[in-house]
PDB file of C-alpha atoms in Angstrom:
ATOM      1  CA  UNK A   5       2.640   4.980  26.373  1.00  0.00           C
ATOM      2  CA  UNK A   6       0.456   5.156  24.064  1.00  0.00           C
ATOM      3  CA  UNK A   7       0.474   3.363  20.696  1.00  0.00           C
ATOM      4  CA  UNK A   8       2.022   5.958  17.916  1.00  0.00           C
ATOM      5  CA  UNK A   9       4.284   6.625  20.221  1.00  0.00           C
ATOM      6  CA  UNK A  10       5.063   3.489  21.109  1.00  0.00           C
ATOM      7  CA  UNK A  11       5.509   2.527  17.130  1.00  0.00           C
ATOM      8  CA  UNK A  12       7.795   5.618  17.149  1.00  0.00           C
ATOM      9  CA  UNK A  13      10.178   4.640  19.590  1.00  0.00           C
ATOM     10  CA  UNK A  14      10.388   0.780  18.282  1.00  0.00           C
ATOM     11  CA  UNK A  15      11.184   2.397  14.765  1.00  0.00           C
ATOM     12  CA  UNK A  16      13.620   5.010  15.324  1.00  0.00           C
ATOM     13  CA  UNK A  17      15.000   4.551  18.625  1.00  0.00           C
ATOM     14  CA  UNK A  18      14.004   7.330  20.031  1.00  0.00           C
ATOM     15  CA  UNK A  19      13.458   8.407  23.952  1.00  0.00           C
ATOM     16  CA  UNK A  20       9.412   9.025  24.211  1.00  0.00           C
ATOM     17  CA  UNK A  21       9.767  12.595  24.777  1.00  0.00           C
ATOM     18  CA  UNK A  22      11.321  13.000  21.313  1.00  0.00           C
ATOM     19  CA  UNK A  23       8.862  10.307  19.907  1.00  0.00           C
ATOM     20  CA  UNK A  24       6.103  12.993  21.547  1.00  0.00           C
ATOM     21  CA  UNK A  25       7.394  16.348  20.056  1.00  0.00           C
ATOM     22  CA  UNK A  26       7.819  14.910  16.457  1.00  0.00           C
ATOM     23  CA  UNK A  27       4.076  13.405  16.313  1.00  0.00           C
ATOM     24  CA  UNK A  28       2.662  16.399  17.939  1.00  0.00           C
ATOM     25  CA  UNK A  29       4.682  18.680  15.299  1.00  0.00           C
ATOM     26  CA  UNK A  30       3.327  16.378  12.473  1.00  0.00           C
ATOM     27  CA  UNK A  31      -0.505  16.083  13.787  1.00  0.00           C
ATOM     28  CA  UNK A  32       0.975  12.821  14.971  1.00  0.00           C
ATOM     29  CA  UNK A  33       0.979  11.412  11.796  1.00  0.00           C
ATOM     30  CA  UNK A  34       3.622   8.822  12.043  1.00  0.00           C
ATOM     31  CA  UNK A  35       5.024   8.237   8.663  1.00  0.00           C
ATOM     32  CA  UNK A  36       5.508  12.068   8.728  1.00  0.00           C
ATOM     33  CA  UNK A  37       6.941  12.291  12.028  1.00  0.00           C
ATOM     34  CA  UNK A  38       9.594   9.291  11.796  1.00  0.00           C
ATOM     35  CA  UNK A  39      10.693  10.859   7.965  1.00  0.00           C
ATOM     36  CA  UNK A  40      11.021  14.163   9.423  1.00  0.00           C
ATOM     37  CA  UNK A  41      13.249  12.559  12.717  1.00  0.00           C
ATOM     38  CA  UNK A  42      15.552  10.896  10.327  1.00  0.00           C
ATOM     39  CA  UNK A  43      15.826  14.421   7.634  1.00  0.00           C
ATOM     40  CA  UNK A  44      17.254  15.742  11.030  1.00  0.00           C
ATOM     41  CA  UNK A  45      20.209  13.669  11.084  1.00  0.00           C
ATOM     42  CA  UNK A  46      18.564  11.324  14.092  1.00  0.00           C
ATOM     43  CA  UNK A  47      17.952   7.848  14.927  1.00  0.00           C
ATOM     44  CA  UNK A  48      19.194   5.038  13.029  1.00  0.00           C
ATOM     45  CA  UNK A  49      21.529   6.165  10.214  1.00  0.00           C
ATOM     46  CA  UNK A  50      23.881   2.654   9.518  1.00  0.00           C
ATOM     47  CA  UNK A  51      24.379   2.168   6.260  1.00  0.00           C
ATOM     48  CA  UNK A  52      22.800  -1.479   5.374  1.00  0.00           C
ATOM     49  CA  UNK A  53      25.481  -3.947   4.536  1.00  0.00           C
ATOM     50  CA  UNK A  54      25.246  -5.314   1.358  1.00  0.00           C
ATOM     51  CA  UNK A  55      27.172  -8.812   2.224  1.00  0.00           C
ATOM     52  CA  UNK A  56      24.217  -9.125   4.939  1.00  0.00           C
ATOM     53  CA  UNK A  57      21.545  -8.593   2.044  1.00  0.00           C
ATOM     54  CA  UNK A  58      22.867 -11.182  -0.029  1.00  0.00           C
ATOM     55  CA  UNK A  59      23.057 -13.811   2.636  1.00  0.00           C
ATOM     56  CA  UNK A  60      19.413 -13.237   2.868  1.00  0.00           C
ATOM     57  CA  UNK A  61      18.235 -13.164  -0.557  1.00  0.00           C
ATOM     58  CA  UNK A  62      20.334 -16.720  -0.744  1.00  0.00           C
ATOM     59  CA  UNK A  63      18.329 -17.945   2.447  1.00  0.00           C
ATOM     60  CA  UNK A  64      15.341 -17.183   0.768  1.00  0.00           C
ATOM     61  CA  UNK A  65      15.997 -17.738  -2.984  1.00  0.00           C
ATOM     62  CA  UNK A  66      14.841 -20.596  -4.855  1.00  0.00           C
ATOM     63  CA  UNK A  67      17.618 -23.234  -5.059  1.00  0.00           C
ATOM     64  CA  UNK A  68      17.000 -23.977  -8.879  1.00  0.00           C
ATOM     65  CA  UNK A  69      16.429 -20.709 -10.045  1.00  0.00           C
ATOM     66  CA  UNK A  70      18.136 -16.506  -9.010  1.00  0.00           C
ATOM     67  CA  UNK A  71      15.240 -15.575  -7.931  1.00  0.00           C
ATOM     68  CA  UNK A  72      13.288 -15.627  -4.470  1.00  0.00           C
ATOM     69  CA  UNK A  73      10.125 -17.100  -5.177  1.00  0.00           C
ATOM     70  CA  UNK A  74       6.634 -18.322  -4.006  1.00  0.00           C
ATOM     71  CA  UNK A  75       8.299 -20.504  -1.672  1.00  0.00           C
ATOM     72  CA  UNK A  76      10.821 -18.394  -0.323  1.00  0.00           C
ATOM     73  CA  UNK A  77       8.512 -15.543  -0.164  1.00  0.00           C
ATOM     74  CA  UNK A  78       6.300 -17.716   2.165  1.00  0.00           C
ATOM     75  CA  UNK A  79       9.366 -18.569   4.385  1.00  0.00           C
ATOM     76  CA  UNK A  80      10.424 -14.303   4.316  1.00  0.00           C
ATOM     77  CA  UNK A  81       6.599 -13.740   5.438  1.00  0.00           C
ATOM     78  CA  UNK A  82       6.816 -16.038   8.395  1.00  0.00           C
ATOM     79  CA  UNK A  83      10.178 -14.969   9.365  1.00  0.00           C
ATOM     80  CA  UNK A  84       8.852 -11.116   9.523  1.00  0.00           C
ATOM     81  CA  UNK A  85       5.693 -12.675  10.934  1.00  0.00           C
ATOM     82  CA  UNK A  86       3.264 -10.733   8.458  1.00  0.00           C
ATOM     83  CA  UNK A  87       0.498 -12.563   6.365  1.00  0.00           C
ATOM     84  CA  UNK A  88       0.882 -13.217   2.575  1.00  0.00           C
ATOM     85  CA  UNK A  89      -1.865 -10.528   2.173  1.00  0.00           C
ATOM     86  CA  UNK A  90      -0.929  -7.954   3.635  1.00  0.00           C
ATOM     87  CA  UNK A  91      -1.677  -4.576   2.237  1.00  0.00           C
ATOM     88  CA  UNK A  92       2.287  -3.708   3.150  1.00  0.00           C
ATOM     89  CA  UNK A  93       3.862  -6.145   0.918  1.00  0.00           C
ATOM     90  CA  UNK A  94       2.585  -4.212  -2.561  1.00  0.00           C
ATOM     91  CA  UNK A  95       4.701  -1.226  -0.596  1.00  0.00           C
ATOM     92  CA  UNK A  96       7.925  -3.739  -0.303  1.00  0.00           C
ATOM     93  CA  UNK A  97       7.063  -5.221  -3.683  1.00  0.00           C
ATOM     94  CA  UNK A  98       6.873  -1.263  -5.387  1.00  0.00           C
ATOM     95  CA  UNK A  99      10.302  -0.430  -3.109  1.00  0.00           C
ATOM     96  CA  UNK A 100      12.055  -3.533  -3.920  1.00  0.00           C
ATOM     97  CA  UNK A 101      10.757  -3.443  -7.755  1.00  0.00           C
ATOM     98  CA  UNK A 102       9.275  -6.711  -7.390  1.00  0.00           C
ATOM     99  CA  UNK A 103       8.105  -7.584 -10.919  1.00  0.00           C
ATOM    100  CA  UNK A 104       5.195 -10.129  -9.737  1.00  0.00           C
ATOM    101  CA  UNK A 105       3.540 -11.697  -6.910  1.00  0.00           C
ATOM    102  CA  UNK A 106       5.724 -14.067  -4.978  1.00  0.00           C
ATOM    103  CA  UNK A 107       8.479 -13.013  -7.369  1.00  0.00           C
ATOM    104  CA  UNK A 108      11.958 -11.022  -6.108  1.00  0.00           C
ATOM    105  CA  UNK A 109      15.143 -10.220  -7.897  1.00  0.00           C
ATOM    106  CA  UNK A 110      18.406  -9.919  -6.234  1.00  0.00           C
ATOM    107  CA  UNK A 111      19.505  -6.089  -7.960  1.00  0.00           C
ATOM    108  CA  UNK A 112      15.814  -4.948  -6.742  1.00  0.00           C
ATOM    109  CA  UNK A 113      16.254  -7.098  -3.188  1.00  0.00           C
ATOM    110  CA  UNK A 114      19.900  -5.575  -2.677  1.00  0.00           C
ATOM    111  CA  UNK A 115      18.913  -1.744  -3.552  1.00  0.00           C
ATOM    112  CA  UNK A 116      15.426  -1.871  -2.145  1.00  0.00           C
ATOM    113  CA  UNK A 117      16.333  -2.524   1.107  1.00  0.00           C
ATOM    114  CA  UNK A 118      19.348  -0.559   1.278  1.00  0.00           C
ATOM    115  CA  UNK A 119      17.630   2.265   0.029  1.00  0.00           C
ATOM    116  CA  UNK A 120      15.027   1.638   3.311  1.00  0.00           C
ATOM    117  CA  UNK A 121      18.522   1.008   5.561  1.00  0.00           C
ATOM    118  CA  UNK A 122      17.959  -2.253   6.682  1.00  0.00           C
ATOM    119  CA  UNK A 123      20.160  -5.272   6.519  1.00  0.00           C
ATOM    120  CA  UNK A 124      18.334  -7.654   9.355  1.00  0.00           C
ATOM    121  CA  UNK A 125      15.109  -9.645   9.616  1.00  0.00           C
ATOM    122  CA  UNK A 126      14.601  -7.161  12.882  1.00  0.00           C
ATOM    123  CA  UNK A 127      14.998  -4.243  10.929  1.00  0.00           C
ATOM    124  CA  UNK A 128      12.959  -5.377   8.172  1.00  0.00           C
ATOM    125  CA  UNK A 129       9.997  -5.621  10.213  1.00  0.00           C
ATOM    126  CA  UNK A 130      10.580  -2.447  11.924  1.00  0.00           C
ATOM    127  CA  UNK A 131      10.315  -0.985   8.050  1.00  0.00           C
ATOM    128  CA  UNK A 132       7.250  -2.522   7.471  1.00  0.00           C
ATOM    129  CA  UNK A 133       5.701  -0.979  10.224  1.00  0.00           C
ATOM    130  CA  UNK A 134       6.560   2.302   9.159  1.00  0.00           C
ATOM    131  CA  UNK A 135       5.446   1.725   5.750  1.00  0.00           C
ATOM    132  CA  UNK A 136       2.038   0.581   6.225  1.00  0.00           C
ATOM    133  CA  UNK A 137       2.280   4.045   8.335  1.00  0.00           C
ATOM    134  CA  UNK A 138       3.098   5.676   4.826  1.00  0.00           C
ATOM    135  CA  UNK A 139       1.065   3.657   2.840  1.00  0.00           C
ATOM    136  CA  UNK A 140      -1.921   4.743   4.217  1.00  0.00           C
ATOM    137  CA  UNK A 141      -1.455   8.183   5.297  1.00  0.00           C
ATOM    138  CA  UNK A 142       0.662   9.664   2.333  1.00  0.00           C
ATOM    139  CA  UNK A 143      -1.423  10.269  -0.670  1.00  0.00           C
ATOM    140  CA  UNK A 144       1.633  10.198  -3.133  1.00  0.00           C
ATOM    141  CA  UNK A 145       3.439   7.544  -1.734  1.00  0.00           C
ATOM    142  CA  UNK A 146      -0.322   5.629  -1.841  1.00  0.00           C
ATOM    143  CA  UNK A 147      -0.567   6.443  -5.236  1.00  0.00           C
ATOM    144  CA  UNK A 148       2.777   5.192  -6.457  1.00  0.00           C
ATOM    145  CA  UNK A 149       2.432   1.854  -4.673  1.00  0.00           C
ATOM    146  CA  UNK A 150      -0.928   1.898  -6.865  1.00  0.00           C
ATOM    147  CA  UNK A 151      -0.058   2.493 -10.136  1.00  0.00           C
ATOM    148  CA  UNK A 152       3.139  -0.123  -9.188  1.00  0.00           C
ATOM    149  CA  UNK A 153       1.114  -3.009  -8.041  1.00  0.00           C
ATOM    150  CA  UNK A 154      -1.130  -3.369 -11.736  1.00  0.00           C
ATOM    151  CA  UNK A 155       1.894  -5.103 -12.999  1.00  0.00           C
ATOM    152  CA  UNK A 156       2.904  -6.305 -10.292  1.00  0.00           C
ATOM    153  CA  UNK A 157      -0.546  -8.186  -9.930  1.00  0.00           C
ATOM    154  CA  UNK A 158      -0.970  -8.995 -13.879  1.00  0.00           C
ATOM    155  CA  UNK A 159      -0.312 -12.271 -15.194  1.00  0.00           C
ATOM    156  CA  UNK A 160       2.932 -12.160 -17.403  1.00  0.00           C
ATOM    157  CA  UNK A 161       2.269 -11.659 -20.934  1.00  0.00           C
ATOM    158  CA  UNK A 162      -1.621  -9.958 -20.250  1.00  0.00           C
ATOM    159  CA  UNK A 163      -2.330  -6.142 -21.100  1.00  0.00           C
ATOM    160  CA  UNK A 164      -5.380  -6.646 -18.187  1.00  0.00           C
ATOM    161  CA  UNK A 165      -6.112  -7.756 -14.796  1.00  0.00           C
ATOM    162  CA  UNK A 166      -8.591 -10.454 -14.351  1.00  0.00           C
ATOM    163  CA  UNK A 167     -11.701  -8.862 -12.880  1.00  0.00           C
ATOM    164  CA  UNK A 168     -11.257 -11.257 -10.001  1.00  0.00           C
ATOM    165  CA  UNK A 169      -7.462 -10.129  -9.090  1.00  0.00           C
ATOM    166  CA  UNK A 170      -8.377  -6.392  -9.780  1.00  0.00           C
ATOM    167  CA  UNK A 171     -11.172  -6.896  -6.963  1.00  0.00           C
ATOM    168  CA  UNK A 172      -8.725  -8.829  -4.759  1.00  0.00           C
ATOM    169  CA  UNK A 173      -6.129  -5.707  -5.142  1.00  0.00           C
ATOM    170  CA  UNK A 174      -8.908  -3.202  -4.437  1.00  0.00           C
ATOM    171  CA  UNK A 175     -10.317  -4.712  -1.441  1.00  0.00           C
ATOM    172  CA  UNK A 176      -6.610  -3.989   0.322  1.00  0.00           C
ATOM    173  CA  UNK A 177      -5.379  -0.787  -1.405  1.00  0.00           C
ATOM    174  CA  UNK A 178      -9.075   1.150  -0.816  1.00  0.00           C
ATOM    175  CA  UNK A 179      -9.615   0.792   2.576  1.00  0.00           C
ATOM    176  CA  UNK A 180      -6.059   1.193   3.352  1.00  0.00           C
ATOM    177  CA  UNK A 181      -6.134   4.397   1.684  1.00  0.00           C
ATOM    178  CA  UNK A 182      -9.302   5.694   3.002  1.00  0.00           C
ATOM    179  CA  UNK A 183      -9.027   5.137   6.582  1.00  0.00           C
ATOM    180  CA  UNK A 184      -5.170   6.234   6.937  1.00  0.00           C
ATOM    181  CA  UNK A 185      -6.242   9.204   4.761  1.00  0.00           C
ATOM    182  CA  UNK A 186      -4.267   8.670   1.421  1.00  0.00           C
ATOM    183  CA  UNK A 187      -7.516   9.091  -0.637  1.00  0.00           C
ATOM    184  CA  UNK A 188      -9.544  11.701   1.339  1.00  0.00           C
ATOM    185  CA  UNK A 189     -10.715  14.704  -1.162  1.00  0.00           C
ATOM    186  CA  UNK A 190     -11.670  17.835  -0.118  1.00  0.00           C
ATOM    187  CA  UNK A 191     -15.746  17.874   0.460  1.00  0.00           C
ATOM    188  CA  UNK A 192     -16.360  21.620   0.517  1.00  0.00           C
ATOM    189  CA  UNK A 193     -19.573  22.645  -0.883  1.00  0.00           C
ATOM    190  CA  UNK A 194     -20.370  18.437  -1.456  1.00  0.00           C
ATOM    191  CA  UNK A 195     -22.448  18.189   1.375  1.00  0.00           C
ATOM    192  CA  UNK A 196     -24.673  16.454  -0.295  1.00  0.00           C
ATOM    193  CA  UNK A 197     -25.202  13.284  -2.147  1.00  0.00           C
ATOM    194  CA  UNK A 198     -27.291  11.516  -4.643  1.00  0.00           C
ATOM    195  CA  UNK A 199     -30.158  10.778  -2.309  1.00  0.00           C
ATOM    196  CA  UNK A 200     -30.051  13.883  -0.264  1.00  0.00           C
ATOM    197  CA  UNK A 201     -28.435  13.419   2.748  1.00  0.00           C
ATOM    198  CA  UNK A 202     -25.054  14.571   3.968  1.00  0.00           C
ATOM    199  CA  UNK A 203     -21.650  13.232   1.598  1.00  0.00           C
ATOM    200  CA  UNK A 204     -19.541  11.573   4.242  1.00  0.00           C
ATOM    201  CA  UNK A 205     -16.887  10.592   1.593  1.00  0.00           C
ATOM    202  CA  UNK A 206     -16.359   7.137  -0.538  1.00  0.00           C
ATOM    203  CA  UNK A 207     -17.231   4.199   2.330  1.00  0.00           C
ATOM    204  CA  UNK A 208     -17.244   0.240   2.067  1.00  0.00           C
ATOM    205  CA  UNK A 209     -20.985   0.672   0.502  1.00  0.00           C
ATOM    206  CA  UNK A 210     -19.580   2.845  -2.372  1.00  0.00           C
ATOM    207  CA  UNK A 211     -16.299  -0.039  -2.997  1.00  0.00           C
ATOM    208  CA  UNK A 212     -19.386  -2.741  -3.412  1.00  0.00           C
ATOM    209  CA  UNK A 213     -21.952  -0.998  -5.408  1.00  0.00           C
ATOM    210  CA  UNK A 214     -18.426  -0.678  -8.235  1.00  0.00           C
ATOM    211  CA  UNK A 215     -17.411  -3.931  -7.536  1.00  0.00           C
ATOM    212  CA  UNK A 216     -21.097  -4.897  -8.111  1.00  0.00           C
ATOM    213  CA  UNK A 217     -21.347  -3.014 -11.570  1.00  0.00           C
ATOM    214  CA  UNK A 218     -17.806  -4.592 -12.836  1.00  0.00           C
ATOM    215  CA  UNK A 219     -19.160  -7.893 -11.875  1.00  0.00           C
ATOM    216  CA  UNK A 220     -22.550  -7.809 -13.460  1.00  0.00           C
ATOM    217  CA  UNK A 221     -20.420  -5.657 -16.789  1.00  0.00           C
ATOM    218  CA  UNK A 222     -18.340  -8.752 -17.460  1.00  0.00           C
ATOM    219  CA  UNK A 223     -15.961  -8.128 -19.804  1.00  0.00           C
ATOM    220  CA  UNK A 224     -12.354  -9.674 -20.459  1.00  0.00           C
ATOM    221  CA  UNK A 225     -10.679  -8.084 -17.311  1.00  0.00           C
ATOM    222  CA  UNK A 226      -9.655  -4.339 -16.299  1.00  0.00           C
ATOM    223  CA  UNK A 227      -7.135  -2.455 -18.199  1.00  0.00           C
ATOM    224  CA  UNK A 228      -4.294   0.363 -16.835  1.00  0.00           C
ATOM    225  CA  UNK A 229      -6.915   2.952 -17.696  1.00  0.00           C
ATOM    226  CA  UNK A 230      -9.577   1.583 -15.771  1.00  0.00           C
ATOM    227  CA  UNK A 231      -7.505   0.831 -12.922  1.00  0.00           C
ATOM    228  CA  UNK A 232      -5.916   4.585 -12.635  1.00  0.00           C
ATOM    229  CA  UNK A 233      -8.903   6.029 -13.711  1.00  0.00           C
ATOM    230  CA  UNK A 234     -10.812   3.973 -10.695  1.00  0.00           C
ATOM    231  CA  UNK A 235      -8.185   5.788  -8.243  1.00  0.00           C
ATOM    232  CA  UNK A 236      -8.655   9.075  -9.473  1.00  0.00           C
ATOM    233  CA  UNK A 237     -12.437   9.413  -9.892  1.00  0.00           C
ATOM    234  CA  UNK A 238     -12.413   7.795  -6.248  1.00  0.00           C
ATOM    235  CA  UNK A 239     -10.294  10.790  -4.878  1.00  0.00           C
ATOM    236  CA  UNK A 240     -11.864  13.443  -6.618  1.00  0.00           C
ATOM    237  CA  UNK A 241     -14.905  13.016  -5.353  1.00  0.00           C
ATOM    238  CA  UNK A 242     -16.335  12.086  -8.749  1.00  0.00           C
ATOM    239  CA  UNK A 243     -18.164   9.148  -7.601  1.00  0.00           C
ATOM    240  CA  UNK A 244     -21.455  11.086  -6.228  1.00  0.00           C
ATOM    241  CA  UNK A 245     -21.680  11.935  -9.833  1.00  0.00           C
ATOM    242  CA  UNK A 246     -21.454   8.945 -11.705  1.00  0.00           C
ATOM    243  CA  UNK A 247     -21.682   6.377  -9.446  1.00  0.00           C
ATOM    244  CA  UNK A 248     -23.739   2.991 -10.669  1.00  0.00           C
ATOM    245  CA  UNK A 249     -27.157   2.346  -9.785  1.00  0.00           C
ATOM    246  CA  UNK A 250     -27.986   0.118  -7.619  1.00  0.00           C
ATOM    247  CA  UNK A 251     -31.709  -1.238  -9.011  1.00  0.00           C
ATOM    248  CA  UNK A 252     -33.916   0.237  -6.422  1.00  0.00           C
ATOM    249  CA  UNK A 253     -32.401   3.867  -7.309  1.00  0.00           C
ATOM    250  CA  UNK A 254     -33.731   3.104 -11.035  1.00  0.00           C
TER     251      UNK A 254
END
């Protein structure tokens, strides 16, 4: 078995043949696949119990404060056995409405994961697989988790990211986006670039030479703008354009 399918049945519950004809229907793309199983009334439709989501947000919430914090969001990464810096958790944090790293409220705790339909540790990390699927496939969903994760990722009571976190966000959400597809544009008639050869599309080269020209810029930090701008001139294409030189191009 191979693995999509694999990830297919674990999620859903499905038999493999079913697993099969859904990613084969949806170019075996598998955030597309498991949201089109469950729009057809299959798999795992329990509604999450809210008592159950409670009891967890108590396991994991700070016991001086209502909130689950660094600590317990430490504890909640080992239980689901994913890394602190993981490219998935800004795709909890935007579903849960997490206001700021390491930072979770019960209302946005209790909703968020009922909305996703899971009540369990298990289930959790069954979601999680699905969307880092999403996260990197679906261009909207991508770009959503985006936009959420500047204030999720700015220091309470700044306008701006630190140039430093706004690199630290990029260097997860980019490639993410660019090798599960979110932020492939359309390359018709840009086959070629700014030093003749053949476009192949924004690559790890591009994400340095910006990185490189914000660093060397300086400047206070980077504001919404910037940072949605950044995303859109990325996936437009835009970048051949008016990319910064690097100082053997002057």
């Amino acid at each position: 078995m191979d693995t999509l399918l694999s990830e297919f049945c674990s999620i859903t519950g499905a038999s493999p043949k079913d697993a099969r004809r859904y990613l084969d229907k949806h170019q075996r793309r598998l955030d597309a696949a498991i949201d089109a199983y469950y729009q057809d009334g299959c798999g795992r439709s329990t509604v999450a119990s809210t008592s159950k989501l409670n009891a967890l947000f108590e396991k994991y919430k700070d016991p001086t404060g209502d909130e689950i914090s660094i600590d317990g969001t430490i504890q909640l990464c080992q239980d689901l056995k994913v890394d602190p810096e993981n490219v998935v958790l800004l795709a909890v944090a935007y579903e849960l409405k997490s206001p700021r790293v390491g930072e979770w409220n019960k209302k946005g705790w209790v909703e968020g994961w009922s909305r996703l339909g899971c009540d369990t540790v298990d289930g959790m990390k069954d979601t999680l697989t699905r969307l880092h699927a999403k996260l990197g496939s679906d261009s909207t969903y991508f770009h959503k988790v985006y936009d959420h994760t500047f204030g999720f990722a700015r220091t309470e009571g700044q306008r701006s990211l630190a140039i430093d976190t706004a690199l630290a966000f990029w260097n997860l959400l980019i490639p993410t986006g660019l090798t599960g597809g979110a932020l492939k544009h359309d390359l018709t008639g840009e086959d070629v670039d700014m030093d003749g050869g053949e476009s192949s599309g924004w690559t790890d080269e591009h994400t340095q030479w910006w990185f490189q020209f914000l660093t060397e810029k300086g400047g206070k930090g980077v504001s919404k703008d910037t940072w949605m701008m950044t995303i859109s001139w990325l996936g437009q294409g835009q970048w051949e354009k008016s990319r910064p030189r690097r100082q053997h191009d002057r």
